[in-house]
Coordinates of C-alpha atoms and ligand atoms in Angstrom, one line a residue:
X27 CA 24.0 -18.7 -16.7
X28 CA 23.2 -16.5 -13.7
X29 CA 26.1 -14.9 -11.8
X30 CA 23.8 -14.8 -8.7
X31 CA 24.6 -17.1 -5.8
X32 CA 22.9 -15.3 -2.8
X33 CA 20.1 -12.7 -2.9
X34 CA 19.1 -10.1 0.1
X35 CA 15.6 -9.3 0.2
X36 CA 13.8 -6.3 2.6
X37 CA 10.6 -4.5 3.2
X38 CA 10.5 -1.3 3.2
X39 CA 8.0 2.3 4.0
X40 CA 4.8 1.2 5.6
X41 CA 4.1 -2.7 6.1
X42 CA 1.0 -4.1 4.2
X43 CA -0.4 -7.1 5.0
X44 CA 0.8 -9.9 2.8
X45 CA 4.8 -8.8 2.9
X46 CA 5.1 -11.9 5.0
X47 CA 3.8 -14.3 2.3
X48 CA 5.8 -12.3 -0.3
X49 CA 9.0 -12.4 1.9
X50 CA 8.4 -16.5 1.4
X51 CA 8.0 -16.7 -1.9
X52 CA 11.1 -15.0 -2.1
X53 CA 12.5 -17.2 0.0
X54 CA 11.3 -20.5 -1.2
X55 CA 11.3 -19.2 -4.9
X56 CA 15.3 -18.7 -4.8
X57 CA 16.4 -21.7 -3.0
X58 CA 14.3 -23.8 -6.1
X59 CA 17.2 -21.9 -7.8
X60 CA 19.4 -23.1 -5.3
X61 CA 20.4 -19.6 -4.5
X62 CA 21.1 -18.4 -0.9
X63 CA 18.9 -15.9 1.0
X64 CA 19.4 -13.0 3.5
X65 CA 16.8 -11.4 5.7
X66 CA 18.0 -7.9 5.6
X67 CA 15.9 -6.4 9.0
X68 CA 14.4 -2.8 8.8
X69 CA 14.5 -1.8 5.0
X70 CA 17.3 0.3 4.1
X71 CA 18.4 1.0 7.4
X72 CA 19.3 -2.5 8.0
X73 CA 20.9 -2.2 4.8
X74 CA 23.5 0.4 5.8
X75 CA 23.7 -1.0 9.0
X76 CA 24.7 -4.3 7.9
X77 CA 21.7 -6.0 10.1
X78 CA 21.2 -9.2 8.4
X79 CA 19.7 -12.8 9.1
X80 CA 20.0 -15.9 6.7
X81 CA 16.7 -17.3 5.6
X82 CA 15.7 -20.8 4.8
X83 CA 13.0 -23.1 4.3
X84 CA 11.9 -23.4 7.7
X85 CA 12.3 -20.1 8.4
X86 CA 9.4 -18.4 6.7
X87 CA 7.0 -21.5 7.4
X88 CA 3.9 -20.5 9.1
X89 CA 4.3 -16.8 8.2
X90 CA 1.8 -16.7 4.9
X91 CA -1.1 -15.3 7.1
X92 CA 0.4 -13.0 9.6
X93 CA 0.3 -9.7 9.0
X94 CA 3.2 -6.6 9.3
X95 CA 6.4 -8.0 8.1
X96 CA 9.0 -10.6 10.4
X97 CA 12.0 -8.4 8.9
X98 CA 10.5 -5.2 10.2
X99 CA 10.7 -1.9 8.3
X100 CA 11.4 1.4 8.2
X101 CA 11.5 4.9 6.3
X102 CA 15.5 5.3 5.9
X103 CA 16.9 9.2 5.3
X104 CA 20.1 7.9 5.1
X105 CA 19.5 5.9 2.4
X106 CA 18.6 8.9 0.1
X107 CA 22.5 10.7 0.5
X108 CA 25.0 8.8 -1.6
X109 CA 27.1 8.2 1.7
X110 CA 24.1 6.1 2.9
X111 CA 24.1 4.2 -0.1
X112 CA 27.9 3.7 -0.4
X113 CA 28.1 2.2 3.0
X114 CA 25.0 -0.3 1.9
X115 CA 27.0 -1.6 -1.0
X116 CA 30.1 -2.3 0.7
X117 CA 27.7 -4.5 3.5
X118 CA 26.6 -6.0 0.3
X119 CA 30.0 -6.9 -1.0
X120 CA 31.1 -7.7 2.1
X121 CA 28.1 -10.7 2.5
X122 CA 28.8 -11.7 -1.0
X123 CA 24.9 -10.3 -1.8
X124 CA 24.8 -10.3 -5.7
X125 CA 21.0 -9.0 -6.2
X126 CA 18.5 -7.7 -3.7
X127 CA 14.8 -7.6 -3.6
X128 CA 13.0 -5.1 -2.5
X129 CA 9.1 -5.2 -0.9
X130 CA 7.7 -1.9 -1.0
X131 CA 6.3 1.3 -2.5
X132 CA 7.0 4.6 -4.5
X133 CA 9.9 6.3 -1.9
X134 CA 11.0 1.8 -1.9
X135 CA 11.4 1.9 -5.1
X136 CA 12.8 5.4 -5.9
X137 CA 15.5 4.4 -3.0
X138 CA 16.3 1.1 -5.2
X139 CA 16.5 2.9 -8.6
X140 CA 19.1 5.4 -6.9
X141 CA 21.1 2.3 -6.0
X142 CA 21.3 0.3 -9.2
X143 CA 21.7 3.7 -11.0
X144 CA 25.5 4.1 -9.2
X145 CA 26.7 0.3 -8.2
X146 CA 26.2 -3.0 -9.9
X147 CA 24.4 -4.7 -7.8
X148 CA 20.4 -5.6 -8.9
X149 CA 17.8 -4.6 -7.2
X150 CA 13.9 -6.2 -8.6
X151 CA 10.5 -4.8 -6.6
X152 CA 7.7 -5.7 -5.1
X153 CA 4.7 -3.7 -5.0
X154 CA 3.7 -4.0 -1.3
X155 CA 1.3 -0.8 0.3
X156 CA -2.2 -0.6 1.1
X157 CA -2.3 2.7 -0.9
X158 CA -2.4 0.9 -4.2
X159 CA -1.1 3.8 -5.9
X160 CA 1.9 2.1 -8.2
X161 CA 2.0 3.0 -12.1
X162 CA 2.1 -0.7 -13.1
X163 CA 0.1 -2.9 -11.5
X164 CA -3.5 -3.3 -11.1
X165 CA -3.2 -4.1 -7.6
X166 CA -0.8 -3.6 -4.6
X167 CA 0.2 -6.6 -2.2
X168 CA -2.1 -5.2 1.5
X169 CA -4.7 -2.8 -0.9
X170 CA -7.7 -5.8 -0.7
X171 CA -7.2 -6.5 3.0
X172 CA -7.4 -3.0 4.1
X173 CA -10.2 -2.5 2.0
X174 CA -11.9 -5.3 3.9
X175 CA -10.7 -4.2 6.9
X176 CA -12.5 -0.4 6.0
X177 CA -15.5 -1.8 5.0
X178 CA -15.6 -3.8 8.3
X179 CA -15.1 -0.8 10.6
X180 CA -17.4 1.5 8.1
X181 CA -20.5 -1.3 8.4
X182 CA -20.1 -1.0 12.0
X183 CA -20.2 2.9 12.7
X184 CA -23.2 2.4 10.1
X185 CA -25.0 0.2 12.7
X186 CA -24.5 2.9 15.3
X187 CA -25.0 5.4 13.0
X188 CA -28.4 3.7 12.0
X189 CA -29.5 3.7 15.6
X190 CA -28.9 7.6 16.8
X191 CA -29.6 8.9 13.4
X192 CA -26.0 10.5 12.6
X193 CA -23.5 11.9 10.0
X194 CA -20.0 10.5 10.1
X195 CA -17.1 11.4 8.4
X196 CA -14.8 8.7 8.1
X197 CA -11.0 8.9 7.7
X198 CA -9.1 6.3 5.7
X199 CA -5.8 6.5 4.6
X200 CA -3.9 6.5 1.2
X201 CA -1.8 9.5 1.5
X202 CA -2.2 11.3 -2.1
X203 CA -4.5 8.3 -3.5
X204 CA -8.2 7.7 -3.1
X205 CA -8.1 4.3 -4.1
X206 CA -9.3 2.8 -0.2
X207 CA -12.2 5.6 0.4
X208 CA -13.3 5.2 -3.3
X209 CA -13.7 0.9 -3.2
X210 CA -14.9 1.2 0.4
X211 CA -17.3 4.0 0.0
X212 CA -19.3 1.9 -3.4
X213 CA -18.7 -1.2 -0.8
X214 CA -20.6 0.2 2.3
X215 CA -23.0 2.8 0.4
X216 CA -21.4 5.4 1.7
X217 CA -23.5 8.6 0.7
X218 CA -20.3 11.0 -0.8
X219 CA -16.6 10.3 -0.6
X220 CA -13.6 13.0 -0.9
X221 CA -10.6 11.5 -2.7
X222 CA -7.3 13.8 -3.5
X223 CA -7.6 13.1 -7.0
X224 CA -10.8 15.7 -7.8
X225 CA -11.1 19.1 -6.9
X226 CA -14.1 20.9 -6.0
X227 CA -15.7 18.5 -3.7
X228 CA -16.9 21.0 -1.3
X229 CA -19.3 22.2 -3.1
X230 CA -20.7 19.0 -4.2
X231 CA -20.8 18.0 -0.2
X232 CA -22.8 21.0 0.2
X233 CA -25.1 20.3 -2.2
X234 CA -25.6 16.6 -0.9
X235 CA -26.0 18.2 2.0
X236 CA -28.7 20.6 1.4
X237 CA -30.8 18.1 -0.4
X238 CA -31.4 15.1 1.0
X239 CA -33.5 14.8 4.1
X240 CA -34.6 11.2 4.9
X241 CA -31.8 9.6 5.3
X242 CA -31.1 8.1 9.3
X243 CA -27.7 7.7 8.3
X244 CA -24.9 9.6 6.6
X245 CA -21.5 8.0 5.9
X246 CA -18.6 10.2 4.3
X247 CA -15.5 8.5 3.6
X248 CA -12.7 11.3 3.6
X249 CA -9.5 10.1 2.4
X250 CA -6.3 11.2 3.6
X251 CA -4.7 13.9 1.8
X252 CA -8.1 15.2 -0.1
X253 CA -8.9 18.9 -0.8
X254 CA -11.4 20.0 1.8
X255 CA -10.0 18.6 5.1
X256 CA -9.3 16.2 7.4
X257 CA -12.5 14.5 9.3
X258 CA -12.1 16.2 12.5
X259 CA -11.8 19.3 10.2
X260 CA -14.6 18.8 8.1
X261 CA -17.7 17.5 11.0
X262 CA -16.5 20.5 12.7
X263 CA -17.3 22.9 10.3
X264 CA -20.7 20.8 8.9
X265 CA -21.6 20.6 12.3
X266 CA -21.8 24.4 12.8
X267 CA -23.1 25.4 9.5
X268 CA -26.0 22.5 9.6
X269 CA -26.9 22.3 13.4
X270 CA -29.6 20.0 11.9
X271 CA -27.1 17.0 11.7
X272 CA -25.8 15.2 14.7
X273 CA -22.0 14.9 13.2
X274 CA -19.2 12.6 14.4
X275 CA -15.6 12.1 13.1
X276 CA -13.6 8.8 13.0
X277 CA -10.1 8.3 12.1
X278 CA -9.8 4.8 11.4
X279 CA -5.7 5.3 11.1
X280 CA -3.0 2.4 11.5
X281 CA -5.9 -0.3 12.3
X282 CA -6.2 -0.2 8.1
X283 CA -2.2 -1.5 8.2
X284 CA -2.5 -4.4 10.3
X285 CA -4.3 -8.1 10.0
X286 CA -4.3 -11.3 8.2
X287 CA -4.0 -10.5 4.6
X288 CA -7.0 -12.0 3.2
X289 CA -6.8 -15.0 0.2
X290 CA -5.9 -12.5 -2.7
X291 CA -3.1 -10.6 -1.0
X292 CA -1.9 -14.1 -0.2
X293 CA -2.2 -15.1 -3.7
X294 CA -0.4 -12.0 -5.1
X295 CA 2.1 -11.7 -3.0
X296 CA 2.8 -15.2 -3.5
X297 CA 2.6 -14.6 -7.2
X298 CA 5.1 -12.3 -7.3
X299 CA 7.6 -13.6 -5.1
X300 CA 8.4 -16.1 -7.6
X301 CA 8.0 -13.7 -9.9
X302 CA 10.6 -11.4 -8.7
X303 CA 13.2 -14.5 -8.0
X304 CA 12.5 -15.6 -11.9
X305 CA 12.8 -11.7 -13.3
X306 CA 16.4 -11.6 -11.3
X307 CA 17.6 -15.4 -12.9
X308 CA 16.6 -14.1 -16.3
X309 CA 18.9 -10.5 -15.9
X310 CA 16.0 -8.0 -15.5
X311 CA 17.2 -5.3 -13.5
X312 CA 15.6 -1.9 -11.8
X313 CA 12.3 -3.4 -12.6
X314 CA 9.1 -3.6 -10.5
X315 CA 7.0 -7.0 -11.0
X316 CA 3.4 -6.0 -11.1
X317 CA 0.1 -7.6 -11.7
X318 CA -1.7 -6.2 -15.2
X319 CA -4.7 -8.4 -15.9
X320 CA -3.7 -11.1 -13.9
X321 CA -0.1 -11.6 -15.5
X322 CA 3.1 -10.9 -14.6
X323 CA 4.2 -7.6 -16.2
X324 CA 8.1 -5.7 -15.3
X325 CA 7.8 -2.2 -15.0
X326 CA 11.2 -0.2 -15.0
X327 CA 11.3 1.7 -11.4
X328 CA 11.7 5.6 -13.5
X329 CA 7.6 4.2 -14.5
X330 CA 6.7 3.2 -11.2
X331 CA 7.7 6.3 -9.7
X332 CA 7.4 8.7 -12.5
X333 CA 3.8 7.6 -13.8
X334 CA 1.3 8.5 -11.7
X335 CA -1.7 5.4 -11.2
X336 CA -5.0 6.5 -12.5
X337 CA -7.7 6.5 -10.5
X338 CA -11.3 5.7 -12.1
X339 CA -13.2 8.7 -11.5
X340 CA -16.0 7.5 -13.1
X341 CA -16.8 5.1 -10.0
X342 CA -17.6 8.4 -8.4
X343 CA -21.1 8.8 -10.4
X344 CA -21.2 5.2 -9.7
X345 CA -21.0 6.1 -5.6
X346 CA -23.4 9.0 -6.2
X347 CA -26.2 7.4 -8.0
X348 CA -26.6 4.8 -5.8
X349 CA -26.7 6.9 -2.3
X350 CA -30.0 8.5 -3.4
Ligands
LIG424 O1 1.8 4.3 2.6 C1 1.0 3.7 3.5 C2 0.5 4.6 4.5 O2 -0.2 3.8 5.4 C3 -0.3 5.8 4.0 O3 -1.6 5.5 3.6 C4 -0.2 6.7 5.2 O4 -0.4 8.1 4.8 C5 1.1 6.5 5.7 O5 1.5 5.2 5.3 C6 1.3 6.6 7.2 O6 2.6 6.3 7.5 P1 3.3 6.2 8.9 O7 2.4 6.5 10.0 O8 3.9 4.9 8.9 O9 4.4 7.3 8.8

């Protein structure tokens, strides 16, 4: 038998699309187990602040295709020094919260490994960034909308680019992951992508760009975080050293956050809302649910954080091949 009677659950770092539909799994998932649930608003700041709402039924109904998150969120540095964390527990004991759930990524989960680590309450994750950088799961609740959304904005500036025969370097974000510009760049045909995981890439840029010379369009997709530059960075200095190209920059920035998740984040994050309820009735704690080959896996939060995601490189030759 369960000790758990009432269950918090935030979302936490940057909001993905889909946290909404994962927040009512959660919901709906625990009251099947006739558990209580509290909204707890703004991640872990709300959690040291004691800022929470109850949640029931009706109050997660139409949410399943809005994106950003109804609890809000928020990057916490309170919640990394132990005073922070002590003053979160007592709100806890003090709304008679016996297990929390967390929606999130790496810095979420790090934050909830601290927590379990010093009090006894449990804390179970959900992976939830458009990064889709988590050790343990194949895929990240918001990764496939913002993909679409990238491809969406890269098809246009093709059009345009297309039309006034131009070179664009296009900025997508991921932080230290190459996981959006490397599925959106085979998606749109972009002609060479820079991703943080390889080194080197300038020269290989160089090279592209000293061979071909038919092409009316040029897309680069330059992922946050990579070794050669930002895109402003990089057109500048590709516009000076080839005068021959008519260069443009675009950052395509928070745009990439926001938006109806599309039918698979909906699916996942629906997926693992019940998940994450069932992991907490059966005693799993300090775990991460994740989705391996379209199953349920836990993955202790030292892996998520620790182990780093790997990145298929190979889908770089893939890229390459076909932009000749
Ligand atoms: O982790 C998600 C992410 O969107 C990263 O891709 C990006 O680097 C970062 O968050 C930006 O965060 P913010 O503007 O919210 O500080």
């Amino acid at each position: 038998m369960s000790m758990i009677k009432k269950i918090g659950v935030l979302t936490s770092g940057g909001d993905a699309p889909g946290m909404n539909a994962a927040i009512r799994a959660v919901v709906r998932a625990a009251l099947r187990h006739n558990l209580e649930v509290v909204g707890i608003r703004k991640g872990y700041k709300g959690l040291i602040d004691g800022e929470f709402v109850p949640l029931a039924s009706r109050n997660v109904s139409n949410i399943i295709q809005r994106g950003g998150t109804i609890l809000g969120t928020a990057r916490s540095p309170e919640f990394r020094t132990p005073e922070g964390r002590q003053k979160a527990y007592g709100n806890l004991v003090g709304a008679s919260i016996n297990a929390v759930i967390v929606i999130g990524g790496d810095g979420t989960f790090n934050g909830a490994g601290l927590f379990s680590s010093e009090f006894d309450i449990p804390f179970v994750g959900i992976p939830g960034t458009i990064d889709n950088d988590l050790y343990g799961t194949d895929y990240t609740i918001g990764y496939d909308t913002a993909l679409n959304t990238v491809v969406e904005a890269v098809d246009r500036i093709r059009d345009t680019a297309s039309a006034h025969d131009r070179m664009f370097f296009i900025e997508v974000m991921g932080r230290g992951a190459g996981f959006i510009a490397l599925h959106s760049g085979i998606a749109t045909g972009a002609e060479a992508i820079l991703i943080p995981e390889v080194d080197g890439q300038e020269d290989s840029l160089h090279d592209y760009l000293k061979s071909q010379g038919n092409k009316s369009s040029n897309i680069i997709l330059v992922a946050e975080g990579n070794s050669v530059g930002g895109a402003e960075q990089i057109a500048k200095q590709i516009q000076e050293k080839y005068p021959e190209y008519d260069v443009r920059a675009n950052v395509l920035g928070h745009m990439q956050r926001g938006g109806s998740p599309s039918a698979f984040d909906r699916f996942l994050a629906s997926r693992l809302g019940v998940a994450a309820v069932d992991a907490l009735m059966d005693n799993q704690r300090s775990i991460m649910v994740g989705f391996v080959n379209h199953d349920i896996v836990h993955v202790p939060f030292n892996k998520t954080i620790n182990a780093s995601k790997n990145l298929n490189k190979i889908l770089l030759d893939v890229a390459d091949i076909l932009a000749h």
